[in-house]
Amino acid sequence: MNGFDYDASAELYSGTSGRMRQKSLKYQRFPRAADAIRYVMEDMPANALLGCSIDVDEETYVGRAILPLYESPDYPLPRRAKAAQ
C-alpha cells in the first residue's frame, strides 16, 4: 500500500449487530495503525471484520478494505497465527 503510514495513530470502531439487538459500536485508539490492523486480523473473530472500520490520517478503511493493509509487503509487524476461535 503505497503511502499508507503504519506508524500513524489509528481509531478502531468495531460493531456488532443481530436480528433482535441494537447495533453497538466499540471504540479503541491505537498508537500505531499497524497495531490496530493486527488486532483486527489476528485477535478478533474472522466474522467481525465486516463490522470494523479503521480511521488513519483522515482516511477510513471499512471491512474488507483492511485486509490489503495487513497483506501488504509494507506491513511492518511479523504476522502471527490467528488465535483459535
mmCIF file with all atom_site columns, N, CA, C and O in Angstrom, residues 7-31:
data_model
loop_
_atom_site.group_PDB
_atom_site.id
_atom_site.type_symbol
_atom_site.label_atom_id
_atom_site.label_alt_id
_atom_site.label_comp_id
_atom_site.label_asym_id
_atom_site.label_entity_id
_atom_site.label_seq_id
_atom_site.pdbx_PDB_ins_code
_atom_site.Cartn_x
_atom_site.Cartn_y
_atom_site.Cartn_z
_atom_site.occupancy
_atom_site.B_iso_or_equiv
_atom_site.pdbx_formal_charge
_atom_site.auth_seq_id
_atom_site.auth_comp_id
_atom_site.auth_asym_id
_atom_site.auth_atom_id
_atom_site.pdbx_PDB_model_num
ATOM 1   N N  . ASP A 1 7  ? 2.726   3.839  11.002 1.00 0.00 ? 7  ASP A N  1
ATOM 2   C CA . ASP A 1 7  ? 3.122   4.389  12.301 1.00 0.00 ? 7  ASP A CA 1
ATOM 3   C C  . ASP A 1 7  ? 2.180   5.475  12.799 1.00 0.00 ? 7  ASP A C  1
ATOM 4   O O  . ASP A 1 7  ? 2.306   5.930  13.932 1.00 0.00 ? 7  ASP A O  1
ATOM 5   N N  . ALA A 1 8  ? 1.221   5.889  11.977 1.00 0.00 ? 8  ALA A N  1
ATOM 6   C CA . ALA A 1 8  ? 0.252   6.906  12.403 1.00 0.00 ? 8  ALA A CA 1
ATOM 7   C C  . ALA A 1 8  ? -0.708  6.313  13.426 1.00 0.00 ? 8  ALA A C  1
ATOM 8   O O  . ALA A 1 8  ? -0.963  5.102  13.440 1.00 0.00 ? 8  ALA A O  1
ATOM 9   N N  . SER A 1 9  ? -1.248  7.145  14.284 1.00 0.00 ? 9  SER A N  1
ATOM 10  C CA . SER A 1 9  ? -2.235  6.659  15.247 1.00 0.00 ? 9  SER A CA 1
ATOM 11  C C  . SER A 1 9  ? -3.504  6.248  14.498 1.00 0.00 ? 9  SER A C  1
ATOM 12  O O  . SER A 1 9  ? -3.761  6.711  13.391 1.00 0.00 ? 9  SER A O  1
ATOM 13  N N  . ALA A 1 10 ? -4.262  5.365  15.115 1.00 0.00 ? 10 ALA A N  1
ATOM 14  C CA . ALA A 1 10 ? -5.469  4.840  14.461 1.00 0.00 ? 10 ALA A CA 1
ATOM 15  C C  . ALA A 1 10 ? -6.597  4.710  15.462 1.00 0.00 ? 10 ALA A C  1
ATOM 16  O O  . ALA A 1 10 ? -6.379  4.445  16.645 1.00 0.00 ? 10 ALA A O  1
ATOM 17  N N  . GLU A 1 11 ? -7.807  4.874  14.944 1.00 0.00 ? 11 GLU A N  1
ATOM 18  C CA . GLU A 1 11 ? -9.020  4.666  15.736 1.00 0.00 ? 11 GLU A CA 1
ATOM 19  C C  . GLU A 1 11 ? -9.776  3.503  15.119 1.00 0.00 ? 11 GLU A C  1
ATOM 20  O O  . GLU A 1 11 ? -9.992  3.467  13.910 1.00 0.00 ? 11 GLU A O  1
ATOM 21  N N  . LEU A 1 12 ? -10.129 2.556  15.955 1.00 0.00 ? 12 LEU A N  1
ATOM 22  C CA . LEU A 1 12 ? -10.849 1.375  15.502 1.00 0.00 ? 12 LEU A CA 1
ATOM 23  C C  . LEU A 1 12 ? -12.266 1.422  16.045 1.00 0.00 ? 12 LEU A C  1
ATOM 24  O O  . LEU A 1 12 ? -12.482 1.642  17.243 1.00 0.00 ? 12 LEU A O  1
ATOM 25  N N  . TYR A 1 13 ? -13.219 1.240  15.148 1.00 0.00 ? 13 TYR A N  1
ATOM 26  C CA . TYR A 1 13 ? -14.621 1.107  15.520 1.00 0.00 ? 13 TYR A CA 1
ATOM 27  C C  . TYR A 1 13 ? -15.049 -0.294 15.115 1.00 0.00 ? 13 TYR A C  1
ATOM 28  O O  . TYR A 1 13 ? -14.926 -0.670 13.954 1.00 0.00 ? 13 TYR A O  1
ATOM 29  N N  . SER A 1 14 ? -15.491 -1.057 16.079 1.00 0.00 ? 14 SER A N  1
ATOM 30  C CA . SER A 1 14 ? -15.978 -2.398 15.759 1.00 0.00 ? 14 SER A CA 1
ATOM 31  C C  . SER A 1 14 ? -17.425 -2.486 16.208 1.00 0.00 ? 14 SER A C  1
ATOM 32  O O  . SER A 1 14 ? -17.791 -2.011 17.273 1.00 0.00 ? 14 SER A O  1
ATOM 33  N N  . GLY A 1 15 ? -18.231 -3.075 15.360 1.00 0.00 ? 15 GLY A N  1
ATOM 34  C CA . GLY A 1 15 ? -19.659 -3.135 15.639 1.00 0.00 ? 15 GLY A CA 1
ATOM 35  C C  . GLY A 1 15 ? -20.170 -4.546 15.663 1.00 0.00 ? 15 GLY A C  1
ATOM 36  O O  . GLY A 1 15 ? -19.595 -5.450 15.070 1.00 0.00 ? 15 GLY A O  1
ATOM 37  N N  . THR A 1 16 ? -21.246 -4.722 16.370 1.00 0.00 ? 16 THR A N  1
ATOM 38  C CA . THR A 1 16 ? -21.956 -5.992 16.379 1.00 0.00 ? 16 THR A CA 1
ATOM 39  C C  . THR A 1 16 ? -23.413 -5.692 16.112 1.00 0.00 ? 16 THR A C  1
ATOM 40  O O  . THR A 1 16 ? -23.923 -4.640 16.482 1.00 0.00 ? 16 THR A O  1
ATOM 41  N N  . SER A 1 17 ? -24.040 -6.610 15.455 1.00 0.00 ? 17 SER A N  1
ATOM 42  C CA . SER A 1 17 ? -25.471 -6.439 15.246 1.00 0.00 ? 17 SER A CA 1
ATOM 43  C C  . SER A 1 17 ? -26.111 -7.810 15.188 1.00 0.00 ? 17 SER A C  1
ATOM 44  O O  . SER A 1 17 ? -25.468 -8.802 14.882 1.00 0.00 ? 17 SER A O  1
ATOM 45  N N  . GLY A 1 18 ? -27.331 -7.856 15.483 1.00 0.00 ? 18 GLY A N  1
ATOM 46  C CA . GLY A 1 18 ? -28.085 -9.097 15.428 1.00 0.00 ? 18 GLY A CA 1
ATOM 47  C C  . GLY A 1 18 ? -29.523 -8.771 15.111 1.00 0.00 ? 18 GLY A C  1
ATOM 48  O O  . GLY A 1 18 ? -29.929 -7.615 15.129 1.00 0.00 ? 18 GLY A O  1
ATOM 49  N N  . ARG A 1 19 ? -30.296 -9.773 14.815 1.00 0.00 ? 19 ARG A N  1
ATOM 50  C CA . ARG A 1 19 ? -31.694 -9.533 14.437 1.00 0.00 ? 19 ARG A CA 1
ATOM 51  C C  . ARG A 1 19 ? -32.474 -8.848 15.550 1.00 0.00 ? 19 ARG A C  1
ATOM 52  O O  . ARG A 1 19 ? -33.302 -8.001 15.293 1.00 0.00 ? 19 ARG A O  1
ATOM 53  N N  . MET A 1 20 ? -32.241 -9.245 16.770 1.00 0.00 ? 20 MET A N  1
ATOM 54  C CA . MET A 1 20 ? -33.046 -8.720 17.865 1.00 0.00 ? 20 MET A CA 1
ATOM 55  C C  . MET A 1 20 ? -32.285 -7.700 18.716 1.00 0.00 ? 20 MET A C  1
ATOM 56  O O  . MET A 1 20 ? -32.814 -7.213 19.683 1.00 0.00 ? 20 MET A O  1
ATOM 57  N N  . ARG A 1 21 ? -31.035 -7.405 18.356 1.00 0.00 ? 21 ARG A N  1
ATOM 58  C CA . ARG A 1 21 ? -30.256 -6.470 19.159 1.00 0.00 ? 21 ARG A CA 1
ATOM 59  C C  . ARG A 1 21 ? -30.031 -5.179 18.395 1.00 0.00 ? 21 ARG A C  1
ATOM 60  O O  . ARG A 1 21 ? -30.002 -5.167 17.186 1.00 0.00 ? 21 ARG A O  1
ATOM 61  N N  . GLN A 1 22 ? -29.838 -4.119 19.125 1.00 0.00 ? 22 GLN A N  1
ATOM 62  C CA . GLN A 1 22 ? -29.439 -2.866 18.524 1.00 0.00 ? 22 GLN A CA 1
ATOM 63  C C  . GLN A 1 22 ? -27.960 -2.956 18.183 1.00 0.00 ? 22 GLN A C  1
ATOM 64  O O  . GLN A 1 22 ? -27.198 -3.649 18.842 1.00 0.00 ? 22 GLN A O  1
ATOM 65  N N  . LYS A 1 23 ? -27.560 -2.243 17.182 1.00 0.00 ? 23 LYS A N  1
ATOM 66  C CA . LYS A 1 23 ? -26.152 -2.199 16.813 1.00 0.00 ? 23 LYS A CA 1
ATOM 67  C C  . LYS A 1 23 ? -25.395 -1.446 17.900 1.00 0.00 ? 23 LYS A C  1
ATOM 68  O O  . LYS A 1 23 ? -25.828 -0.403 18.366 1.00 0.00 ? 23 LYS A O  1
ATOM 69  N N  . SER A 1 24 ? -24.265 -1.995 18.296 1.00 0.00 ? 24 SER A N  1
ATOM 70  C CA . SER A 1 24 ? -23.433 -1.325 19.284 1.00 0.00 ? 24 SER A CA 1
ATOM 71  C C  . SER A 1 24 ? -22.024 -1.196 18.723 1.00 0.00 ? 24 SER A C  1
ATOM 72  O O  . SER A 1 24 ? -21.528 -2.102 18.063 1.00 0.00 ? 24 SER A O  1
ATOM 73  N N  . LEU A 1 25 ? -21.414 -0.055 18.961 1.00 0.00 ? 25 LEU A N  1
ATOM 74  C CA . LEU A 1 25 ? -20.065 0.194  18.488 1.00 0.00 ? 25 LEU A CA 1
ATOM 75  C C  . LEU A 1 25 ? -19.104 0.220  19.656 1.00 0.00 ? 25 LEU A C  1
ATOM 76  O O  . LEU A 1 25 ? -19.413 0.744  20.718 1.00 0.00 ? 25 LEU A O  1
ATOM 77  N N  . LYS A 1 26 ? -17.931 -0.330 19.425 1.00 0.00 ? 26 LYS A N  1
ATOM 78  C CA . LYS A 1 26 ? -16.858 -0.294 20.402 1.00 0.00 ? 26 LYS A CA 1
ATOM 79  C C  . LYS A 1 26 ? -15.740 0.538  19.794 1.00 0.00 ? 26 LYS A C  1
ATOM 80  O O  . LYS A 1 26 ? -15.391 0.358  18.626 1.00 0.00 ? 26 LYS A O  1
ATOM 81  N N  . TYR A 1 27 ? -15.187 1.439  20.568 1.00 0.00 ? 27 TYR A N  1
ATOM 82  C CA . TYR A 1 27 ? -14.130 2.337  20.098 1.00 0.00 ? 27 TYR A CA 1
ATOM 83  C C  . TYR A 1 27 ? -12.836 2.000  20.807 1.00 0.00 ? 27 TYR A C  1
ATOM 84  O O  . TYR A 1 27 ? -12.817 1.792  22.023 1.00 0.00 ? 27 TYR A O  1
ATOM 85  N N  . GLN A 1 28 ? -11.744 1.943  20.028 1.00 0.00 ? 28 GLN A N  1
ATOM 86  C CA . GLN A 1 28 ? -10.417 1.751  20.607 1.00 0.00 ? 28 GLN A CA 1
ATOM 87  C C  . GLN A 1 28 ? -9.435  2.631  19.842 1.00 0.00 ? 28 GLN A C  1
ATOM 88  O O  . GLN A 1 28 ? -9.534  2.768  18.626 1.00 0.00 ? 28 GLN A O  1
ATOM 89  N N  . ARG A 1 29 ? -8.509  3.199  20.551 1.00 0.00 ? 29 ARG A N  1
ATOM 90  C CA . ARG A 1 29 ? -7.462  4.008  19.925 1.00 0.00 ? 29 ARG A CA 1
ATOM 91  C C  . ARG A 1 29 ? -6.148  3.250  20.051 1.00 0.00 ? 29 ARG A C  1
ATOM 92  O O  . ARG A 1 29 ? -5.846  2.685  21.098 1.00 0.00 ? 29 ARG A O  1
ATOM 93  N N  . PHE A 1 30 ? -5.367  3.258  18.972 1.00 0.00 ? 30 PHE A N  1
ATOM 94  C CA . PHE A 1 30 ? -4.087  2.575  18.939 1.00 0.00 ? 30 PHE A CA 1
ATOM 95  C C  . PHE A 1 30 ? -2.996  3.583  18.593 1.00 0.00 ? 30 PHE A C  1
ATOM 96  O O  . PHE A 1 30 ? -3.212  4.465  17.756 1.00 0.00 ? 30 PHE A O  1
ATOM 97  N N  . PRO A 1 31 ? -1.825  3.456  19.215 1.00 0.00 ? 31 PRO A N  1
ATOM 98  C CA . PRO A 1 31 ? -0.744  4.399  18.914 1.00 0.00 ? 31 PRO A CA 1
ATOM 99  C C  . PRO A 1 31 ? -0.222  4.251  17.481 1.00 0.00 ? 31 PRO A C  1
ATOM 100 O O  . PRO A 1 31 ? 0.299   5.209  16.913 1.00 0.00 ? 31 PRO A O  1
#
